[in-house]
GROMACS .gro file of C-alpha atoms in nm:
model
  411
    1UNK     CA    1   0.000   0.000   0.000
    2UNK     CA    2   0.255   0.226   0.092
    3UNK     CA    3   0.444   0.135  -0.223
    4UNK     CA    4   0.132   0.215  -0.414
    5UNK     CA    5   0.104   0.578  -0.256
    6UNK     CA    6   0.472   0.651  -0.299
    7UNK     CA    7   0.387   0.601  -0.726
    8UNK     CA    8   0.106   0.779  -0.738
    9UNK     CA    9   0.293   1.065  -0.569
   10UNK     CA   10   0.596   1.074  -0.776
   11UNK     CA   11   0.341   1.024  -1.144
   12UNK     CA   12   0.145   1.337  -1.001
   13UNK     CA   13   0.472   1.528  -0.942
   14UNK     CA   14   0.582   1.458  -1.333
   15UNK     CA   15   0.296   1.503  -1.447
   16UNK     CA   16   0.173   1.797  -1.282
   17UNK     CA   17   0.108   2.142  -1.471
   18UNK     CA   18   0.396   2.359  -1.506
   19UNK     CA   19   0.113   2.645  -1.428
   20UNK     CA   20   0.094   2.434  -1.056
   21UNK     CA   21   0.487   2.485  -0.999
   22UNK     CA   22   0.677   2.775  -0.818
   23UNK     CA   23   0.804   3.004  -1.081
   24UNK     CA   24   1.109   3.170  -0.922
   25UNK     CA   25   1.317   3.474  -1.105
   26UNK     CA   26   1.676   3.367  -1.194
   27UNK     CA   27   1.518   2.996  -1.309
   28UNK     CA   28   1.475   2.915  -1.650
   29UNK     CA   29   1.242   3.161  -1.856
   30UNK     CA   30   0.895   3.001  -1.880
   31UNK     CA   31   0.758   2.983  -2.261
   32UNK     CA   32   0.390   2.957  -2.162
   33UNK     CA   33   0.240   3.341  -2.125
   34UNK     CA   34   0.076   3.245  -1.735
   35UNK     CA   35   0.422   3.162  -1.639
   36UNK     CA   36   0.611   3.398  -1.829
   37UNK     CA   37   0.358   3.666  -1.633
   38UNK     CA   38   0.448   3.508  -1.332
   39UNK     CA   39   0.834   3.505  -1.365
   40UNK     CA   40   0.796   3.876  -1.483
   41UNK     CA   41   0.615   3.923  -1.105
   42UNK     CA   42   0.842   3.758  -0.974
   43UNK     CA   43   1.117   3.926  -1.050
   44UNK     CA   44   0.983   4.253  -1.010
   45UNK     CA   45   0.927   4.188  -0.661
   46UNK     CA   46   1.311   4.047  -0.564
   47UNK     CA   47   1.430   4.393  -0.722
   48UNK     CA   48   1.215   4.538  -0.475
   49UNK     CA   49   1.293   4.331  -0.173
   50UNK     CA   50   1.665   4.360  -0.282
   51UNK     CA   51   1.668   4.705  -0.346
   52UNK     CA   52   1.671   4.893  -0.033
   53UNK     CA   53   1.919   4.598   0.096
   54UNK     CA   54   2.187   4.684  -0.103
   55UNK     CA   55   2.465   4.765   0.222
   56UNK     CA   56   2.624   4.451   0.084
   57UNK     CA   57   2.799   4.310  -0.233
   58UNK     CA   58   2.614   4.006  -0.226
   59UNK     CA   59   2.263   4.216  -0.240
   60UNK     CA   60   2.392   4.438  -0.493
   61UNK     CA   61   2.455   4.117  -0.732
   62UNK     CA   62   2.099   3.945  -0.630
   63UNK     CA   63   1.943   4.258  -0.695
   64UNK     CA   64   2.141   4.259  -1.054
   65UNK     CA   65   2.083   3.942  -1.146
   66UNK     CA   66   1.695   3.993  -1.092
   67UNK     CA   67   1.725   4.314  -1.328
   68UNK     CA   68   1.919   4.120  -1.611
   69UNK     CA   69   1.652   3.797  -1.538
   70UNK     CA   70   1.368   4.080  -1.540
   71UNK     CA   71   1.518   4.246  -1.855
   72UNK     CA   72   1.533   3.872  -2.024
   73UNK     CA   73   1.232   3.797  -1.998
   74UNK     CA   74   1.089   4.136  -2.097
   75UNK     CA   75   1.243   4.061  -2.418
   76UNK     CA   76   1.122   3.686  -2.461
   77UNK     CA   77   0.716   3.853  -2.405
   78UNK     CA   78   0.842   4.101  -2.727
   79UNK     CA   79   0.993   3.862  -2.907
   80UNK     CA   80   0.620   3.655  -2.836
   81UNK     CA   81   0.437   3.964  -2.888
   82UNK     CA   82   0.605   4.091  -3.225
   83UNK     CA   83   0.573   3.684  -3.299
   84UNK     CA   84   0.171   3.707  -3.265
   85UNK     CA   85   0.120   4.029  -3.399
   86UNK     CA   86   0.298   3.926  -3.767
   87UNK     CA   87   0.117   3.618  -3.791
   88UNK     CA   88  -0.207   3.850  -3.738
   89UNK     CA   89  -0.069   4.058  -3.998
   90UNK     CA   90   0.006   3.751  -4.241
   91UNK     CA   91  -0.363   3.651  -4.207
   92UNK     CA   92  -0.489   3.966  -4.208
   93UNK     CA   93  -0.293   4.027  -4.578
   94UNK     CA   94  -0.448   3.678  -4.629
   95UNK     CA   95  -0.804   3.772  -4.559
   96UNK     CA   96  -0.784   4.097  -4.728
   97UNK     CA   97  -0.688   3.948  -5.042
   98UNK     CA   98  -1.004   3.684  -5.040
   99UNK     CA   99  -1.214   3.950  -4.992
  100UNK     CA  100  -1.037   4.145  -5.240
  101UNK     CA  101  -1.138   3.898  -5.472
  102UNK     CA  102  -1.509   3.836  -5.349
  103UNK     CA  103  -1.554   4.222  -5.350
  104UNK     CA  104  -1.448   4.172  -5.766
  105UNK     CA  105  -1.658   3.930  -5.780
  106UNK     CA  106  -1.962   4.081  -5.666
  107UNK     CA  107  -1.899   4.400  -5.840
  108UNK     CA  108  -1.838   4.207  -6.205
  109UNK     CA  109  -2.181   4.018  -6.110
  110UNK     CA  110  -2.383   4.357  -5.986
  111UNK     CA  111  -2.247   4.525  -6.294
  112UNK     CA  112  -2.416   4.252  -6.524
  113UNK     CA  113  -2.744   4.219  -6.321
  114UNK     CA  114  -2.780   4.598  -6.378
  115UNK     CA  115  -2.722   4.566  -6.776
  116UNK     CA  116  -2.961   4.261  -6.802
  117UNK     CA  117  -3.226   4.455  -6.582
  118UNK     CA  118  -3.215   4.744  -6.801
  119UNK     CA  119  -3.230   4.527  -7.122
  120UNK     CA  120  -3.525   4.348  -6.989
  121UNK     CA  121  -3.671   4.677  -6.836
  122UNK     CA  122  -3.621   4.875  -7.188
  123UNK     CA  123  -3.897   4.676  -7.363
  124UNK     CA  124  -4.250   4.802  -7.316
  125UNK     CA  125  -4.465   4.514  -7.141
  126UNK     CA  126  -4.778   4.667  -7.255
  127UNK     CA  127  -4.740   4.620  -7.586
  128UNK     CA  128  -4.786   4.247  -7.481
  129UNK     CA  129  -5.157   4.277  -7.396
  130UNK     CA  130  -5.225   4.355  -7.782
  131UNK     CA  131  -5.176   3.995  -7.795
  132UNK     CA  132  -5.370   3.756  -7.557
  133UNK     CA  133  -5.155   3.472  -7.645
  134UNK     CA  134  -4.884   3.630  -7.445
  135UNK     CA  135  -5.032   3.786  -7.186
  136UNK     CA  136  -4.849   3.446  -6.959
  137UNK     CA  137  -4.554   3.604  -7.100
  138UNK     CA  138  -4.630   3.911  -6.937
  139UNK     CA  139  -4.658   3.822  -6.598
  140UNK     CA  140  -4.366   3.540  -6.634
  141UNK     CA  141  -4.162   3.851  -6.741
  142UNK     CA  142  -4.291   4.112  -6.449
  143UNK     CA  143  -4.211   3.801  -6.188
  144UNK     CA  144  -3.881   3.792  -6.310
  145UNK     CA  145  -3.854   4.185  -6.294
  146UNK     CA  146  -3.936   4.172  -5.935
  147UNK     CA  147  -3.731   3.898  -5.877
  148UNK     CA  148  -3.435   4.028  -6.019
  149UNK     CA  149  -3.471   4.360  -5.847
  150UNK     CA  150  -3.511   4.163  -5.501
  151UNK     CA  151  -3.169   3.954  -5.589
  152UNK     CA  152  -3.007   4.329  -5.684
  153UNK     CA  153  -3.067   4.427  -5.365
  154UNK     CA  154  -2.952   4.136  -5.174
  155UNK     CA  155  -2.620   4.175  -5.405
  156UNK     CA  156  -2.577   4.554  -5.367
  157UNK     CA  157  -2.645   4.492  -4.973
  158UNK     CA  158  -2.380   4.180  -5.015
  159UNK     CA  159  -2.086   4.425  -5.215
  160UNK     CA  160  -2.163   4.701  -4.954
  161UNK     CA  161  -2.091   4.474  -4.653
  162UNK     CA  162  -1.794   4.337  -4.813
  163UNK     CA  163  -1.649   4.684  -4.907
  164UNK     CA  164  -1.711   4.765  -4.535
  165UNK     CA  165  -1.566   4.449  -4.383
  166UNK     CA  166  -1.273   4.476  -4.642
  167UNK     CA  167  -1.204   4.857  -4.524
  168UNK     CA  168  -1.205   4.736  -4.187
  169UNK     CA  169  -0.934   4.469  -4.224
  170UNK     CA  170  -0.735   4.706  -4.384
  171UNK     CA  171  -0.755   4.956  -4.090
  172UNK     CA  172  -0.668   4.693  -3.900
  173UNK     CA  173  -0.391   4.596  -4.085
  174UNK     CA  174  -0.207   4.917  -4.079
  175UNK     CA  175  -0.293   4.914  -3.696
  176UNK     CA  176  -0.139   4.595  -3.650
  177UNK     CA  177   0.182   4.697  -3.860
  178UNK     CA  178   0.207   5.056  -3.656
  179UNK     CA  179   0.207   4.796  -3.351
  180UNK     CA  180   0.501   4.606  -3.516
  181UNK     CA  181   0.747   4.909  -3.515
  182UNK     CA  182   0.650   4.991  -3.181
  183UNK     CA  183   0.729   4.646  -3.016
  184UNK     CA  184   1.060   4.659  -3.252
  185UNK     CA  185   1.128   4.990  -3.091
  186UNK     CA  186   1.026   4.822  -2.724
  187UNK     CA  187   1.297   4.498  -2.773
  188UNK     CA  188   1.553   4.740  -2.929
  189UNK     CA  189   1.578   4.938  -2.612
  190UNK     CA  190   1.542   4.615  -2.418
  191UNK     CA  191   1.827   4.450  -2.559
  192UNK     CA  192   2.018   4.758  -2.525
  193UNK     CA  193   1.939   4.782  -2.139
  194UNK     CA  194   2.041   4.380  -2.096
  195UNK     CA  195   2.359   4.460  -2.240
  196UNK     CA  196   2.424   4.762  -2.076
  197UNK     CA  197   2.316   4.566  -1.715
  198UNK     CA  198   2.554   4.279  -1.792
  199UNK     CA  199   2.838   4.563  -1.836
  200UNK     CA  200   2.722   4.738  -1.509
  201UNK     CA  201   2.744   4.370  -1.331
  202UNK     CA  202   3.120   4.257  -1.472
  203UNK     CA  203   3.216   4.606  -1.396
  204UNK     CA  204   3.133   4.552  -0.995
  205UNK     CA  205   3.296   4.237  -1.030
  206UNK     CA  206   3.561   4.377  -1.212
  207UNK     CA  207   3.622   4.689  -0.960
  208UNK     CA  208   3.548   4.492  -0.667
  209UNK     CA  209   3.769   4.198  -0.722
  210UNK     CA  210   3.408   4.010  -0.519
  211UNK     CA  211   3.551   4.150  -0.222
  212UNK     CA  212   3.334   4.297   0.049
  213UNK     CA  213   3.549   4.560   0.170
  214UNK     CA  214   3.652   4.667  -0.151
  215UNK     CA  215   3.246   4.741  -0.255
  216UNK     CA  216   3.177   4.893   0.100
  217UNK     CA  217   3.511   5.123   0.050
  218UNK     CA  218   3.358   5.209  -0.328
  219UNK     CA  219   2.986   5.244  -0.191
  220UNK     CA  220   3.126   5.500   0.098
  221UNK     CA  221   3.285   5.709  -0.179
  222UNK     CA  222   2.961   5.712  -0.369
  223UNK     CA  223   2.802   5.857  -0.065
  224UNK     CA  224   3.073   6.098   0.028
  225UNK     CA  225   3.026   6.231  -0.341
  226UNK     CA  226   2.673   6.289  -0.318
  227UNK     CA  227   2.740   6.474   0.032
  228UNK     CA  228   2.961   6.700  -0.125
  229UNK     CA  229   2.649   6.784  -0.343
  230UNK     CA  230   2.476   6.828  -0.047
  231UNK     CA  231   2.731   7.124   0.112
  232UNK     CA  232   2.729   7.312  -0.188
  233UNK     CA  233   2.324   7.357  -0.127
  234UNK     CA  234   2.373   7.408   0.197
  235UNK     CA  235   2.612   7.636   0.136
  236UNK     CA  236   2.374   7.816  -0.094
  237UNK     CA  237   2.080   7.857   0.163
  238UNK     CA  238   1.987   7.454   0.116
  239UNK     CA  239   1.724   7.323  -0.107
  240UNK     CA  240   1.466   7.624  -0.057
  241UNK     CA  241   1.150   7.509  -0.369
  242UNK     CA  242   1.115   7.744  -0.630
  243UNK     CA  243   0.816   7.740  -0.850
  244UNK     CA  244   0.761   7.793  -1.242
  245UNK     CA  245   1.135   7.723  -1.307
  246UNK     CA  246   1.096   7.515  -1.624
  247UNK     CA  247   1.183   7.706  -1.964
  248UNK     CA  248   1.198   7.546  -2.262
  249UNK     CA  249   1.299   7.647  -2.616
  250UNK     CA  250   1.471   7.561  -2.930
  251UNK     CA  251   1.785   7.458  -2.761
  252UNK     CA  252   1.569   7.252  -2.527
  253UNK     CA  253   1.481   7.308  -2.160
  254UNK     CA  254   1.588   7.448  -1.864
  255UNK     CA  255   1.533   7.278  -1.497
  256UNK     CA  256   1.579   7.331  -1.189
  257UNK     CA  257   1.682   7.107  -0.928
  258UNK     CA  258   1.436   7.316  -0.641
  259UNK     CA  259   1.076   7.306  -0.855
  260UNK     CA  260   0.817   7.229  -0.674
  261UNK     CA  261   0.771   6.966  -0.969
  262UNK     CA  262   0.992   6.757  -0.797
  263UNK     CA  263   1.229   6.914  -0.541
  264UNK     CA  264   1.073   6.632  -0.320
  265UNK     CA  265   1.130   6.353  -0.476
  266UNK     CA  266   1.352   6.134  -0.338
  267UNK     CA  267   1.664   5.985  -0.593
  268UNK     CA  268   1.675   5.639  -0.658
  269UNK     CA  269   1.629   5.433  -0.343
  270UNK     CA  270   1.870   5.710  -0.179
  271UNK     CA  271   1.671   5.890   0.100
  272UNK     CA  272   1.785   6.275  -0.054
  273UNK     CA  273   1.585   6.481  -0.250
  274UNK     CA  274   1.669   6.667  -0.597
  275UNK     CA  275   1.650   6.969  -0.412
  276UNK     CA  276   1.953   6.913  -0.224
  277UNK     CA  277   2.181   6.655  -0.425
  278UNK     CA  278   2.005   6.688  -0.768
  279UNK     CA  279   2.234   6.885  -0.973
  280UNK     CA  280   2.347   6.604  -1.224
  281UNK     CA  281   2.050   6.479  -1.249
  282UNK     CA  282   1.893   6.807  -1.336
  283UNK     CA  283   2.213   6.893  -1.579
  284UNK     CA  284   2.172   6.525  -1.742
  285UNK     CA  285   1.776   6.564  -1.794
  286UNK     CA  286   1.875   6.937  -2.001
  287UNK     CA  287   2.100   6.786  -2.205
  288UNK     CA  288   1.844   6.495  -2.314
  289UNK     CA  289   1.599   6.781  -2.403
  290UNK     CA  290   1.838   6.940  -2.627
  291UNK     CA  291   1.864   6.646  -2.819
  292UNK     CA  292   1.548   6.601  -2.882
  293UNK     CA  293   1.430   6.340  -2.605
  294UNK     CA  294   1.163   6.395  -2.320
  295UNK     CA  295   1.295   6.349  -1.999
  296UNK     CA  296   1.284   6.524  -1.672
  297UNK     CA  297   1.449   6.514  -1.340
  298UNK     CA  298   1.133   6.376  -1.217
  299UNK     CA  299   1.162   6.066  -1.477
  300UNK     CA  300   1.566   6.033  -1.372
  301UNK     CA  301   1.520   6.053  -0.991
  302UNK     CA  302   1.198   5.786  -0.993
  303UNK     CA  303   1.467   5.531  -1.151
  304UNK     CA  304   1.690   5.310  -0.984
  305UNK     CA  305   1.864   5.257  -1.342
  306UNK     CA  306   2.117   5.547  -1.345
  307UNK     CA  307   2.214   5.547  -0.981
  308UNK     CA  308   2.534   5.347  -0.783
  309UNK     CA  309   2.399   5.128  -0.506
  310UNK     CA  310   2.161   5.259  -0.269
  311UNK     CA  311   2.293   5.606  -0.346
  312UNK     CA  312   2.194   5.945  -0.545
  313UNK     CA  313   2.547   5.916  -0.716
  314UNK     CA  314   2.451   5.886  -1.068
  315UNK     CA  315   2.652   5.633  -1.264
  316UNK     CA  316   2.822   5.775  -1.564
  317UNK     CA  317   2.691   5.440  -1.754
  318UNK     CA  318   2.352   5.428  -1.665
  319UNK     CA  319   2.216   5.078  -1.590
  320UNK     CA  320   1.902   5.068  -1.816
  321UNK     CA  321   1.724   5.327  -1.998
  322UNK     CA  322   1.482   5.564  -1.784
  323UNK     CA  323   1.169   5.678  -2.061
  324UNK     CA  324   1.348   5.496  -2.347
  325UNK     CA  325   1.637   5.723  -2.298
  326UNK     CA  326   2.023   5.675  -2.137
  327UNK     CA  327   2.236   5.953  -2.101
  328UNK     CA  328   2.611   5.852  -2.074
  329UNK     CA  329   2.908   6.079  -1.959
  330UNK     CA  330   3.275   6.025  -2.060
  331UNK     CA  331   3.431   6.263  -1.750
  332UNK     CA  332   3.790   6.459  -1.831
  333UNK     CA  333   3.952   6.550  -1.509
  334UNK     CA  334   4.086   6.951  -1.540
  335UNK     CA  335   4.140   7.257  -1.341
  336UNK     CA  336   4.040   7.578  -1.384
  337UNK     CA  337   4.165   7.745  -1.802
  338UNK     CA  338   4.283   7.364  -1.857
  339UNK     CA  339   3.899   7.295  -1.933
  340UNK     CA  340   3.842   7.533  -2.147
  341UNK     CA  341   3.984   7.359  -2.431
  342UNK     CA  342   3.782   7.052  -2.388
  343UNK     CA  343   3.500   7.308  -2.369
  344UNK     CA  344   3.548   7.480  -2.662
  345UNK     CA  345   3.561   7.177  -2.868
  346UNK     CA  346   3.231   6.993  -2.797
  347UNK     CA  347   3.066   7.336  -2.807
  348UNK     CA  348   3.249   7.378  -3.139
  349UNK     CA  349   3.017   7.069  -3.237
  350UNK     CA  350   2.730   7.166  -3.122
  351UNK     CA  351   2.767   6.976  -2.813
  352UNK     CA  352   2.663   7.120  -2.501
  353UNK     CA  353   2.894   7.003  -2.157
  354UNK     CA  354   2.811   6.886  -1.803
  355UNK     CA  355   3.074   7.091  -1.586
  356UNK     CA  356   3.178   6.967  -1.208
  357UNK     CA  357   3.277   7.299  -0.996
  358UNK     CA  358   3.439   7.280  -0.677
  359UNK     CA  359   3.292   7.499  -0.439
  360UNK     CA  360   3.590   7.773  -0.225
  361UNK     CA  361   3.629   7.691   0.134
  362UNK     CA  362   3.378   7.415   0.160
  363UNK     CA  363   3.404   6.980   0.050
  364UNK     CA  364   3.104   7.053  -0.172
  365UNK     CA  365   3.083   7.017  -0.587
  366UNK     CA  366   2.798   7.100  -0.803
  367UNK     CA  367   2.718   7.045  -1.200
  368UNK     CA  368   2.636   7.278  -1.464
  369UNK     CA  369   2.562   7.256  -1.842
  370UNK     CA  370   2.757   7.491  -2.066
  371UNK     CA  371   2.541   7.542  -2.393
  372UNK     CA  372   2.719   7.820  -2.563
  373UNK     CA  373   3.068   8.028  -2.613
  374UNK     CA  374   2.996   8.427  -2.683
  375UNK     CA  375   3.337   8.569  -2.706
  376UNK     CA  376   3.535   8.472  -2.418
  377UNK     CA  377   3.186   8.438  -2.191
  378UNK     CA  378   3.026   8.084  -2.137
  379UNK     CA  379   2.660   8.098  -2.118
  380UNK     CA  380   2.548   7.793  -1.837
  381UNK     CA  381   2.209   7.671  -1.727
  382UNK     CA  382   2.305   7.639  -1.362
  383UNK     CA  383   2.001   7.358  -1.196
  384UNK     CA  384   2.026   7.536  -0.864
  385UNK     CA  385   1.986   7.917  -0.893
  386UNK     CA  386   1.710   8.155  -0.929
  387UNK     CA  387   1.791   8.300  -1.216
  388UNK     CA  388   1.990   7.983  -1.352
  389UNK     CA  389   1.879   7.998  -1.696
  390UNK     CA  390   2.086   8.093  -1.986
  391UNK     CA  391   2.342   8.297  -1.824
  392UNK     CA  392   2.692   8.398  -1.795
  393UNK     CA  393   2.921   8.166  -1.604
  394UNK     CA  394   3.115   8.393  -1.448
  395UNK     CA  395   2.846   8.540  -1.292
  396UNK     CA  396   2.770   8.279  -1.036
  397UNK     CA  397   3.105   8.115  -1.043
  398UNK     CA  398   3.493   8.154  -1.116
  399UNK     CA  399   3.668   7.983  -1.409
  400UNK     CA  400   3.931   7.839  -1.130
  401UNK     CA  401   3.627   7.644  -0.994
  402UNK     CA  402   3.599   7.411  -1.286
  403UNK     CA  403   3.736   7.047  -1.187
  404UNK     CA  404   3.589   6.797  -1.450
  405UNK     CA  405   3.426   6.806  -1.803
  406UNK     CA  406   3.170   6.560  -1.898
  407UNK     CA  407   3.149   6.499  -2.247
  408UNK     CA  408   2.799   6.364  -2.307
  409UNK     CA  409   2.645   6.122  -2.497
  410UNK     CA  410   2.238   6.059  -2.555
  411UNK     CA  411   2.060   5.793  -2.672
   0.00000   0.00000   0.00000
């Protein structure tokens, strides 16, 4: 007996619905959509439970791996969802073309009702009663009048409903194919972000040689970077909220770190708010405008993506895209006229800097853009100031202050 029970437990075990098993993140990617769904979930939730527990290396890499297993199997529901929408296209084209063909049809058919109606209509029935022999000719003929008229209605009714339904598929067609270019656009920017995670992940590796003390020596400077952010706010009167800050124009728009917007919001899974520490975040959300993207600190600062750790230290590889966009910065260490060179070169092209000044007689930095060279004056859209838009650079700071130029790339 007990023989017997152990069987039927191990058959119901193999045999059991995939749907009926624990679907973990970081396991193999389910191919069924309920479990695909489910793995998606999954995952989502271990980047949640991982991501304010990020103090160690070991949670930093669990809470990596569950972004790169998220990312994967984002791209596996694309890859099913562009699958399913071309087949609907294929039958679609399929459909279309048989009632293509019906619509022909009918139309040839209606054409040559019409001409045999008129033929039979053009000759005059009463000149039939003159002879009584063929007055059953008569009526035959009028029966066959009103029958034909009947059947031309049923047709006309029949090539209307067709020309609708074949309009119809056609709409949907299109619809279908404007769907196509937008998934393509979706797992584009997907694959992009699981390639850019797997770099951010063998970089940690990489830089922290899997040592714990080297990542809790790396995640201390992180922080000690963003409080330097901090001083320079403080040391400006802290992050007082301004209101109707955002200007935007041809170049592309201004923001300010202190809007009431989003001087609340909170960075990344950081604790501080853009008002205080949100310069680069601010600087890095212009310079996305000006080349054409939509982004604002707001979108930047709700993501974990472009962030180090558990800090508001903004990578200068960002870890996935934040609004379909990533904004990458290739930094140039420099003091004071040494940066004006790099300056005037990526201005020269048209491309606008992010600048890191040190602030006198206090630890604290803050970042700048630098759109434009007027003689030998920089015009800057500083994130933290008043009157930050579009103005001179020497009028808030001194050209001894500059420490680092970011050359900046958008995609």
């Amino acid at each position: 007996m007990q023989l017997i029970s152990l069987i039927f437990w191990f058959l119901l075990l193999i045999f059991a619905p995939s749907s009926a098993l624990a679907v973990e993140c970081g396991d193999t990617i389910p191919t069924n959509p309920t479990d695909l769904n489910k793995y998606i979930d999954s995952c989502t939730n271990k980047i949640k439970e991982t991501k304010g527990a990020q103090a160690t290396l070991s949670a930093a890499i669990s809470n990596l791996n569950a972004q790169i297993s998220l990312t994967k199997a984002q791209i596996t529901a694309s890859e099913k969802e562009l699958l399913e929408l071309e087949r609907s296209i294929l039958d679609l084209a399929t459909k279309i073309s048989s009632i293509n063909y019906s619509l022909n049809d009918l139309t040839r058919l209606f054409a040559l009702r019409v001409s045999e109606t008129y033929k039979q209509s053009i000759r005059n029935p009463y000149l039939l009663l003159l002879d009584k022999t063929n007055f059953n000719r008569l009526l035959v003929r009028l029966e066959y009048l009103n029958q034909a008229r009947d059947n031309d209605q049923k047709l006309l009714i029949m090539l209307e409903r067709t020309r609708l339904d074949y309009d119809a598929q056609k709409l949907l067609k299109e619809k279908k194919q404007k769907e196509v270019e937008e998934v393509k656009l979706k797992l584009a920017a997907q694959q992009a972000s699981l390639n850019n995670q797997k770099k951010v992940k063998d970089n940690l590796l990489q830089t922290t040689k899997n040592d714990e003390q080297r990542y809790q020596a790396m995640r201390r400077e992180a922080q000690n970077r963003v409080i330097q952010l901090a001083n320079y706010a403080n040391s400006r009167g802290g992050g007082t909220l301004l209101s109707g800050t955002t200007k935007c124009d041809d170049w592309g728009c201004y923001y300010n770190q202190r809007d009431s917007q989003w001087g609340n919001q909170v960075i990344g899974s950081s604790g501080m708010p853009l008002s205080q520490v949100g310069c680069l975040v601010a600087s890095a959300a212009m310079i996305a405008t000006h080349y054409g993207k939509t982004l604002t600190p707001l979108d930047i600062a709700s993501s974990t993506n472009p962030f180090e750790y558990d800090t508001a230290d903004m990578r200068f590889t960002w870890l996935g895209a934040v609004n379909g966009v990533t904004v990458s910065r290739s930094p140039i260490s420099c003091s004071g006229n040494g940066c004006l060179n790099i300056i005037d070169q990526e201005l020269a092209a048209n491309r606008p800097v992010i600048a890191r000044i040190t602030a006198a007689n206090i630890a604290g930095t803050h970042f700048i853009v630098i759109t434009k060279k007027e003689g030998d004056n920089y015009l800057m859209k500083d994130p933290f100031e008043v009157d930050g838009n579009n103005i001179s650079f020497t009028s808030k700071h001194q050209i001894s202050s500059l420490t680092r130029i970011d050359k900046v790339i958008v995609n």
